[in-house]
PDB file of C-alpha atoms and ligand atoms in Angstrom:
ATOM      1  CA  UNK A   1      14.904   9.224  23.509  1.00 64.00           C
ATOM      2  CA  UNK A   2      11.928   6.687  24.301  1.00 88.00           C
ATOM      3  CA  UNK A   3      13.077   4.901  21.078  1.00 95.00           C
ATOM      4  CA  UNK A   4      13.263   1.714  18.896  1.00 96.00           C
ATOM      5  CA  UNK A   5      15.878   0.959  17.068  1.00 97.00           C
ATOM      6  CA  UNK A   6      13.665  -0.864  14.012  1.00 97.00           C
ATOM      7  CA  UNK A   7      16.980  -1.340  11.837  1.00 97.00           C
ATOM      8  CA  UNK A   8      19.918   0.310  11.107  1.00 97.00           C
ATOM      9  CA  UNK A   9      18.355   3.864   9.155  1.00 98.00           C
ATOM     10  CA  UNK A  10      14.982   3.357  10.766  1.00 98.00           C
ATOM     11  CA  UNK A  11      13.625   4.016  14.480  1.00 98.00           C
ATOM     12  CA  UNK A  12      10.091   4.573  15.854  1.00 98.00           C
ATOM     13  CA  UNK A  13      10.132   6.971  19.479  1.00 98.00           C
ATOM     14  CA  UNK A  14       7.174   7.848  21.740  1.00 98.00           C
ATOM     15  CA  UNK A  15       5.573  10.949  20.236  1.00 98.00           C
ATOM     16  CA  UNK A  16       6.425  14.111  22.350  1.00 98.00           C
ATOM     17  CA  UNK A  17       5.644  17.899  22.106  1.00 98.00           C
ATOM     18  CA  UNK A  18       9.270  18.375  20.967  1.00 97.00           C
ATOM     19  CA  UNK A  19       8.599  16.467  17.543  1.00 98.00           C
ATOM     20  CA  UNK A  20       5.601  18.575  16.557  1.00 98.00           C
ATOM     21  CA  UNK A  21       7.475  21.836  14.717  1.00 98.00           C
ATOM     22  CA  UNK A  22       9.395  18.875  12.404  1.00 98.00           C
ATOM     23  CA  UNK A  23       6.537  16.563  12.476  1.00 98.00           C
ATOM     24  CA  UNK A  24       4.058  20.162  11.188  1.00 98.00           C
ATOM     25  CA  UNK A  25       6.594  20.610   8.337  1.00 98.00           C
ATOM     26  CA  UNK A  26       6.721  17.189   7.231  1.00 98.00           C
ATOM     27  CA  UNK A  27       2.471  17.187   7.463  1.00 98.00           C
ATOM     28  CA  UNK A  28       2.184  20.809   5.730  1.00 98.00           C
ATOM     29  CA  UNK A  29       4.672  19.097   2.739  1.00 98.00           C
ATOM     30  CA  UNK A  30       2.511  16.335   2.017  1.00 98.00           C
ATOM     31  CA  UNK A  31      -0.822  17.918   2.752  1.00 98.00           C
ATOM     32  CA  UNK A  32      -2.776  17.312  -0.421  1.00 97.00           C
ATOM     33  CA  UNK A  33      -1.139  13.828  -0.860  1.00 98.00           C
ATOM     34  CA  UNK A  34      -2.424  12.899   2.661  1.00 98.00           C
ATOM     35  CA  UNK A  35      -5.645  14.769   2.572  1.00 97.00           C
ATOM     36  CA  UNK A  36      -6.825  12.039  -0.002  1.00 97.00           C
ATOM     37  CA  UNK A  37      -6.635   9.186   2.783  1.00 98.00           C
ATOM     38  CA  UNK A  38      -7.024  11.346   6.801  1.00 98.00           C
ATOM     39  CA  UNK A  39      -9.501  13.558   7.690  1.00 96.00           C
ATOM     40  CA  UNK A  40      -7.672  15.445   9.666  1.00 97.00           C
ATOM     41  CA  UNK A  41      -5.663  17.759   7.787  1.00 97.00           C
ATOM     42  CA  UNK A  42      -8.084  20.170   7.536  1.00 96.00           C
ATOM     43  CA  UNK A  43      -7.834  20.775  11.383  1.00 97.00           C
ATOM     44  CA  UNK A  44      -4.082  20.605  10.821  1.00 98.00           C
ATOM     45  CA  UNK A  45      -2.845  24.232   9.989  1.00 98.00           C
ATOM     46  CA  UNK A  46      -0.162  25.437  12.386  1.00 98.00           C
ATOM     47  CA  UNK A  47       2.743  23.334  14.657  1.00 98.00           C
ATOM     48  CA  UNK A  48       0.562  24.119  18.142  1.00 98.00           C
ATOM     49  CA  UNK A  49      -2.245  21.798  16.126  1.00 98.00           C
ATOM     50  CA  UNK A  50       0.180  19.088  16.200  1.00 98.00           C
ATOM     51  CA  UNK A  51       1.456  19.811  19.527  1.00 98.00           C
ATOM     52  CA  UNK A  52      -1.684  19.348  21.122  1.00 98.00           C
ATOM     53  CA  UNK A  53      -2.468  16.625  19.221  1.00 98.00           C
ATOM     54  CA  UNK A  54       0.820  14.965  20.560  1.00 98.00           C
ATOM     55  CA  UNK A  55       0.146  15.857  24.166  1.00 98.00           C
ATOM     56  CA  UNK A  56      -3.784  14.632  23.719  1.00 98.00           C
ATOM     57  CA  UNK A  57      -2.203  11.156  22.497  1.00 97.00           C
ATOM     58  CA  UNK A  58       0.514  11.221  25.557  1.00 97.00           C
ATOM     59  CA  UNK A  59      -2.810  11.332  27.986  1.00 98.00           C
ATOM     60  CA  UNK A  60      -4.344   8.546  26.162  1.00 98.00           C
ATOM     61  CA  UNK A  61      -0.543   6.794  26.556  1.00 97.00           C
ATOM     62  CA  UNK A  62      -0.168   7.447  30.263  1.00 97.00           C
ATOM     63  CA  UNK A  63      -3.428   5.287  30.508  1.00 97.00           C
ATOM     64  CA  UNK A  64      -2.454   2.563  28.328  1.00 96.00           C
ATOM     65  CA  UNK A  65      -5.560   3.867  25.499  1.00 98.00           C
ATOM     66  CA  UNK A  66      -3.313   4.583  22.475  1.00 98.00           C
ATOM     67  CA  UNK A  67       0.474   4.709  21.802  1.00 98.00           C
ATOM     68  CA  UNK A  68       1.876   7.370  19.076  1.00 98.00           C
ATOM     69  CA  UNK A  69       5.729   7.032  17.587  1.00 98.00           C
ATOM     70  CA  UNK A  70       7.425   8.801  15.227  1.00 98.00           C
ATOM     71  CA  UNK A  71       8.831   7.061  12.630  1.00 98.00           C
ATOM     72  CA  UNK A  72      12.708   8.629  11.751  1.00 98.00           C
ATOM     73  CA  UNK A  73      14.430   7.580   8.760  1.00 98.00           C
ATOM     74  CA  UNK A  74      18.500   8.461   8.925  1.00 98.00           C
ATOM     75  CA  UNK A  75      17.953  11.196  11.675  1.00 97.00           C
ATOM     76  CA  UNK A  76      14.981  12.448   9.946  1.00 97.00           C
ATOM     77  CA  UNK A  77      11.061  12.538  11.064  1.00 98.00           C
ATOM     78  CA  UNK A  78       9.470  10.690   8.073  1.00 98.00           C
ATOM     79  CA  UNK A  79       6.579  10.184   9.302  1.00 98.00           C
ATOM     80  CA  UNK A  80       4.513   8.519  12.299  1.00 98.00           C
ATOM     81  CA  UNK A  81       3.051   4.762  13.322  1.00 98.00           C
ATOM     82  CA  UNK A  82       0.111   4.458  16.299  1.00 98.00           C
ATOM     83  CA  UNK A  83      -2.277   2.248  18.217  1.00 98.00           C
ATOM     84  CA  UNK A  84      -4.310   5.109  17.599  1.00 98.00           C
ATOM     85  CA  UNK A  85      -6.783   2.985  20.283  1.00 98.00           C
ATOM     86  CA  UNK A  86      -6.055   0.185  22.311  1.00 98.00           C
ATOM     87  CA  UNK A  87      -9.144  -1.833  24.075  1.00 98.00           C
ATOM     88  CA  UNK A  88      -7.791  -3.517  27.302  1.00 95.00           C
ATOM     89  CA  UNK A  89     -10.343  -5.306  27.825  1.00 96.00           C
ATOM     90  CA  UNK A  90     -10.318  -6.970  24.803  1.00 97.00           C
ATOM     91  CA  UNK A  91      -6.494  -6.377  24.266  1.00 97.00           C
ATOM     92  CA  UNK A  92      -7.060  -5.157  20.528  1.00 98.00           C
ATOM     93  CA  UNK A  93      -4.963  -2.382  19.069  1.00 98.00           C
ATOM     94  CA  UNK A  94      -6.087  -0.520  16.168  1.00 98.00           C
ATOM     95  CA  UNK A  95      -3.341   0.452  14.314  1.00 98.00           C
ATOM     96  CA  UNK A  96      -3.016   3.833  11.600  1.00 98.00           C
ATOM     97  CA  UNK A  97       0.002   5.345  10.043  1.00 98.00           C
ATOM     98  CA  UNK A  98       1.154   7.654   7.359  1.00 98.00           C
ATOM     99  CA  UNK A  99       4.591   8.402   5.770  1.00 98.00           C
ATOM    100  CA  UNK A 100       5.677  11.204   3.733  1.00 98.00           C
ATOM    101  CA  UNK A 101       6.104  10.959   0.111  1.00 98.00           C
ATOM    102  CA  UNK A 102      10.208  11.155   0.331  1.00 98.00           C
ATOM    103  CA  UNK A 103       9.822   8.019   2.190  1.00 98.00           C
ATOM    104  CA  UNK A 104       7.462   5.922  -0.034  1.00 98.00           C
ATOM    105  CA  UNK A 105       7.725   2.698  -1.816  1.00 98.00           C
ATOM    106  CA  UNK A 106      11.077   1.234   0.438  1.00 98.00           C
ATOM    107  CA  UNK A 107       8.960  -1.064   2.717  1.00 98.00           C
ATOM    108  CA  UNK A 108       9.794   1.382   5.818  1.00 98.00           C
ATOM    109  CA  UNK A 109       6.311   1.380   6.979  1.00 98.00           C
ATOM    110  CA  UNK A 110       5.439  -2.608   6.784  1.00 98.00           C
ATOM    111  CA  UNK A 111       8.978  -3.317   8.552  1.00 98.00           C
ATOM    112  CA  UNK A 112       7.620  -0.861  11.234  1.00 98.00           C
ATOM    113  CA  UNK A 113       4.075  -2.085  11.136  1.00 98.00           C
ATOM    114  CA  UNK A 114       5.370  -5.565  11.895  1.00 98.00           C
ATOM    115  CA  UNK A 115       7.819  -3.979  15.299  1.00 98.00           C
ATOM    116  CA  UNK A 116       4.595  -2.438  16.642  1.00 98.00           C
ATOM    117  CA  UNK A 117       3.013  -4.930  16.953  1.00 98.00           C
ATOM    118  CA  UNK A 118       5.913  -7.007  18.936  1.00 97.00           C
ATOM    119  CA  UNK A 119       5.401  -4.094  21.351  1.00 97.00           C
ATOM    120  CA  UNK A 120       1.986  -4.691  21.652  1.00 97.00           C
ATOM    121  CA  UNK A 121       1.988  -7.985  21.968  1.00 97.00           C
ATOM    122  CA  UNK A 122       5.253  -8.114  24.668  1.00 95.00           C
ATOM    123  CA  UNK A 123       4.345  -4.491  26.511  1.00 95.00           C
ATOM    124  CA  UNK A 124       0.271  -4.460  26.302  1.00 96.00           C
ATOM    125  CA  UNK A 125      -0.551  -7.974  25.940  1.00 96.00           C
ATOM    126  CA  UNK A 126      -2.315  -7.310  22.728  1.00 97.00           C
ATOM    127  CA  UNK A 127      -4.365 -10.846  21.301  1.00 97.00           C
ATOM    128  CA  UNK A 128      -5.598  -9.182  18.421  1.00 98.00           C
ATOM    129  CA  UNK A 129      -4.692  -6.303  15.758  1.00 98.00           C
ATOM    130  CA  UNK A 130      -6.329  -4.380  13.650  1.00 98.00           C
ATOM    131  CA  UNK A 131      -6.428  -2.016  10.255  1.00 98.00           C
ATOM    132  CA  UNK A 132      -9.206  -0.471   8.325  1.00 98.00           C
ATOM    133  CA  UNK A 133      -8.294   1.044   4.764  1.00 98.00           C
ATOM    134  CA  UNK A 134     -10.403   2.937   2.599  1.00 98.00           C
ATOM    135  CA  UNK A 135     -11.419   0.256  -0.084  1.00 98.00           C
ATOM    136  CA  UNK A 136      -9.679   1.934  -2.538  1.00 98.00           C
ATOM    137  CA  UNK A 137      -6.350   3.057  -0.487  1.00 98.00           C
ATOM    138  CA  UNK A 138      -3.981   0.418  -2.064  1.00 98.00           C
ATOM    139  CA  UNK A 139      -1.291   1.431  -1.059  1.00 98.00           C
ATOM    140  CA  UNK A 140      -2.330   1.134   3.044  1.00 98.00           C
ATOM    141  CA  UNK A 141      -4.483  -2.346   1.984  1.00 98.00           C
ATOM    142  CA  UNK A 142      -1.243  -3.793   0.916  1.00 98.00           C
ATOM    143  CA  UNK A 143       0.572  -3.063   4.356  1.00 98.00           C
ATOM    144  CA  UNK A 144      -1.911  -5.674   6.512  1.00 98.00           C
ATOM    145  CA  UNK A 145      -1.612  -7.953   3.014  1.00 98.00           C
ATOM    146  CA  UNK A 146       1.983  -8.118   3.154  1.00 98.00           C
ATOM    147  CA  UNK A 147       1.917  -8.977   6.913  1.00 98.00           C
ATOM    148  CA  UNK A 148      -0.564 -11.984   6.893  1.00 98.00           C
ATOM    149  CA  UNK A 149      -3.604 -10.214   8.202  1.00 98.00           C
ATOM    150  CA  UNK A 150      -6.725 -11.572   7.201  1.00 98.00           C
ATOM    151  CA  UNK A 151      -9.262  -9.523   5.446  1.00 98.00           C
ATOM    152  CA  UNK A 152     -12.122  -9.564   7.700  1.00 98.00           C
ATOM    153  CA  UNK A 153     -14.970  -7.808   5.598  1.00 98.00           C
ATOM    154  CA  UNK A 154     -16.063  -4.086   4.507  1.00 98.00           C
ATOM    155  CA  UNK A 155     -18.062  -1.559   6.327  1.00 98.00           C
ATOM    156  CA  UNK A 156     -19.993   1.022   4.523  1.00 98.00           C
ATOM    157  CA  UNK A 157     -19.781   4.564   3.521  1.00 98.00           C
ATOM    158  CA  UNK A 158     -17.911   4.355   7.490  1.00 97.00           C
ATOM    159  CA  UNK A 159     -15.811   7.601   7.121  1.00 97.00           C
ATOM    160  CA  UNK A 160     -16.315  10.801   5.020  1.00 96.00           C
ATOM    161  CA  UNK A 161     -12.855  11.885   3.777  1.00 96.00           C
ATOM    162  CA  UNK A 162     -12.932  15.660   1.755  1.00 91.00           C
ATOM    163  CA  UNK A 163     -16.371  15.452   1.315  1.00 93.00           C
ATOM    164  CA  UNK A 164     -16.311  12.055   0.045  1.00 96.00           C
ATOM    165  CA  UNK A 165     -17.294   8.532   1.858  1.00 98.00           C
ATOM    166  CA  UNK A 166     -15.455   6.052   2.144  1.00 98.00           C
ATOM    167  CA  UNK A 167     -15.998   2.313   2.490  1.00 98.00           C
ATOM    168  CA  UNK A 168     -13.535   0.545   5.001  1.00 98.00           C
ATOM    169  CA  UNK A 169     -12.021  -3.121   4.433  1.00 98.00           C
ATOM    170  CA  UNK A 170     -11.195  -4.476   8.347  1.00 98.00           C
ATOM    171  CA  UNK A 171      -7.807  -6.460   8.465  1.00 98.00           C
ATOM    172  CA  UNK A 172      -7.206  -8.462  11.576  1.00 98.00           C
ATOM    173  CA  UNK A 173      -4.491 -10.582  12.729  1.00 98.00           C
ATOM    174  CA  UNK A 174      -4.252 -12.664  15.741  1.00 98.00           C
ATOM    175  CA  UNK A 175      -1.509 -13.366  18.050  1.00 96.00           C
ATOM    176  CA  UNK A 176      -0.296 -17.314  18.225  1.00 87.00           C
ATOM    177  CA  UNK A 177      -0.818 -17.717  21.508  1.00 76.00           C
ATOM    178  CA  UNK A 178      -3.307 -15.349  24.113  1.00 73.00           C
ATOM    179  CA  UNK A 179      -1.385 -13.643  26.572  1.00 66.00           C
ATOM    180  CA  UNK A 180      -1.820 -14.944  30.426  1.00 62.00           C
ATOM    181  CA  UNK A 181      -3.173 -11.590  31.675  1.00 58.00           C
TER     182      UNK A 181
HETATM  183  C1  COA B   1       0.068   3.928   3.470  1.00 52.96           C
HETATM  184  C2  COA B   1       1.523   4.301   3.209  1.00 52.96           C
HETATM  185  C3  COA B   1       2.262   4.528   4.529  1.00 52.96           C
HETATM  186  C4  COA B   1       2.184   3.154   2.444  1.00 52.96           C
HETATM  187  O1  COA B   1       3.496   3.554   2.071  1.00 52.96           O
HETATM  188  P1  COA B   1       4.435   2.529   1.288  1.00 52.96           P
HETATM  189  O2  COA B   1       5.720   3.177   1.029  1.00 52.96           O
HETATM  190  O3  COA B   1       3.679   1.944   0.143  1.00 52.96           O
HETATM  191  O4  COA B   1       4.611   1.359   2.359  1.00 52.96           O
HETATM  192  P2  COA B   1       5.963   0.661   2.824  1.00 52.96           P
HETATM  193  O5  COA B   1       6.855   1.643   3.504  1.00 52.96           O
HETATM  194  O6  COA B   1       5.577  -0.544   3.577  1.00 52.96           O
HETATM  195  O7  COA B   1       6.672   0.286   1.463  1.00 52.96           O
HETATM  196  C5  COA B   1       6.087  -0.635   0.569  1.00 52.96           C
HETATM  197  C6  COA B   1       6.624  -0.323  -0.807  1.00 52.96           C
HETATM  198  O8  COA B   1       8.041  -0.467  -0.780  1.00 52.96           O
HETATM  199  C7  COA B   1       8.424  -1.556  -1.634  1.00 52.96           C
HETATM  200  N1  COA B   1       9.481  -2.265  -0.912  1.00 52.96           N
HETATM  201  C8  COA B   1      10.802  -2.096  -1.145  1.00 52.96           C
HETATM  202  N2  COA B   1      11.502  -2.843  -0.291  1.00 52.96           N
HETATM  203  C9  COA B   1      10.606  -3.500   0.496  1.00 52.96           C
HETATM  204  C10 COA B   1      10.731  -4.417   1.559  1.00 52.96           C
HETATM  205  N3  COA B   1      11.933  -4.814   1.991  1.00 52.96           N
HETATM  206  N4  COA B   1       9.614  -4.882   2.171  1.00 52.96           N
HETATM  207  C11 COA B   1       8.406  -4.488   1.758  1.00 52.96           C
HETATM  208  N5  COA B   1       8.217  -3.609   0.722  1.00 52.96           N
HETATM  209  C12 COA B   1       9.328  -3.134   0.108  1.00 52.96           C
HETATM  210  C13 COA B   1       7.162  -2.356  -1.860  1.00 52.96           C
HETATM  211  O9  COA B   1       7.223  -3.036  -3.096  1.00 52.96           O
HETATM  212  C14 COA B   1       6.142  -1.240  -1.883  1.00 52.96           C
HETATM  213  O10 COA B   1       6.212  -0.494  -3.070  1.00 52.96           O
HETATM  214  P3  COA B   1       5.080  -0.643  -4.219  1.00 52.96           P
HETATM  215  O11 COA B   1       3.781  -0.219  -3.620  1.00 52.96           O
HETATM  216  O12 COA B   1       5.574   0.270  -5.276  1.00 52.96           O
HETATM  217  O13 COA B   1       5.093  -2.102  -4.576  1.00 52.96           O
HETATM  218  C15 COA B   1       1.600   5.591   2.344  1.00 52.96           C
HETATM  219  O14 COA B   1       1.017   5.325   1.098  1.00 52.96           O
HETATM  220  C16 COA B   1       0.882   6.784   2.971  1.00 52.96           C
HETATM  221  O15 COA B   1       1.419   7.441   3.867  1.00 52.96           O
HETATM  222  N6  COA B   1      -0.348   7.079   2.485  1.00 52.96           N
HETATM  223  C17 COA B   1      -1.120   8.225   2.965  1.00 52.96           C
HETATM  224  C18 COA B   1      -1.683   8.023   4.350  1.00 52.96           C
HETATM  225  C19 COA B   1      -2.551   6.788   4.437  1.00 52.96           C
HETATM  226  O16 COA B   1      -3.211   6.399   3.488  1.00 52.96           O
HETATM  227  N7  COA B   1      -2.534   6.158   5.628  1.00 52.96           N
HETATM  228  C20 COA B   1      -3.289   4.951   5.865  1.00 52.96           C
HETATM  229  C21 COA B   1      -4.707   5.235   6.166  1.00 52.96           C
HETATM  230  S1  COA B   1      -5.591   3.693   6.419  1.00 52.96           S
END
């Protein structure tokens, strides 16, 4: 339901409630591999966390602020792909993901990467995209790399991660052409 078809094994749907005990068990399974990278697991510890995270990023939807999918892979949540923020008024959309470790290392999340932003550009009228990765999250910095973004510059000690801060490298990429409205 509310989904897009990104190839045959692969589809991205709106996030909903209804995801969060599946999209919880696929989180608590890769909790110390994602803890390295989010800050958020922490806060994470039971399926009503991610259920109210869901319905806080529906609100943010229903007003055109963010958009958050789940990605499926044959059937199966695998992880999840957002404008975690989207400026309007400057039609930007910031763009995070994360995938479990089951589904690393087959290009699922650049293929995906590159369909979001189609939507943003067609559905939100999105000029401009953007990705910030830890400095040393090579994995993520090679996502925007693969995709032609340009690496825009670093910001400093910008997010503390487990205790740790992180410097950020910004990746932008701009639309060919800006949208009429
Ligand atoms: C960031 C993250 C989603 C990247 O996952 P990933 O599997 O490397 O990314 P992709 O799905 O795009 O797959 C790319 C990998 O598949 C390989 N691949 C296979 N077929 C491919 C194809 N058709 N196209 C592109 N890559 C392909 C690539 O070579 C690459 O593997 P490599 O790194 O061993 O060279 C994952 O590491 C993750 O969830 N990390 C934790 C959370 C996180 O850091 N989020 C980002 C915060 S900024």
């Amino acid at each position: 339901m509310f989904s897009r078809a990104i190839n045959n094994s692969t589809k991205i749907a709106l996030s909903i409630p209804q995801f969060a005990n599946e999209l919880f068990a696929l989180t608590d399974q890769n909790r110390s591999m994602l803890r390295q990278w989010l800050p958020w697991l922490d806060n994470t510890l039971e399926p009503k966390d991610t259920r109210n995270f869901i319905s806080q990023q529906l609100a943010q939807f229903a007003q055109s602020k963010a958009l958050h999918t789940t990605l499926f892979h044959h059937g199966n949540i695998a992880g999840v792909l957002a404008f975690n923020s989207i400026d309007s008024s400057n039609k930007t959309g910031h763009i995070g993901y994360w995938l479990g470790a089951d589904f690393h290392g087959k290009g699922i999340m650049t293929e995906c990467v590159k369909d979001l932003m189609e939507i943003g550009e067609k559905y939100f009228s999105l000029q401009r995209f953007e990705i910030r990765c830890a400095v040393e999250n090579t994995k993520s910095r090679a996502i925007p790399e693969r995709l032609g973004f340009k690496e825009e510059g670093t910001l400093r000690r910008v997010e503390k991660v487990n205790e740790l801060w992180y410097d950020h490298v910004v990746y932008g990429k701009l639309t060919n052409k800006l949208a009429p409205h």
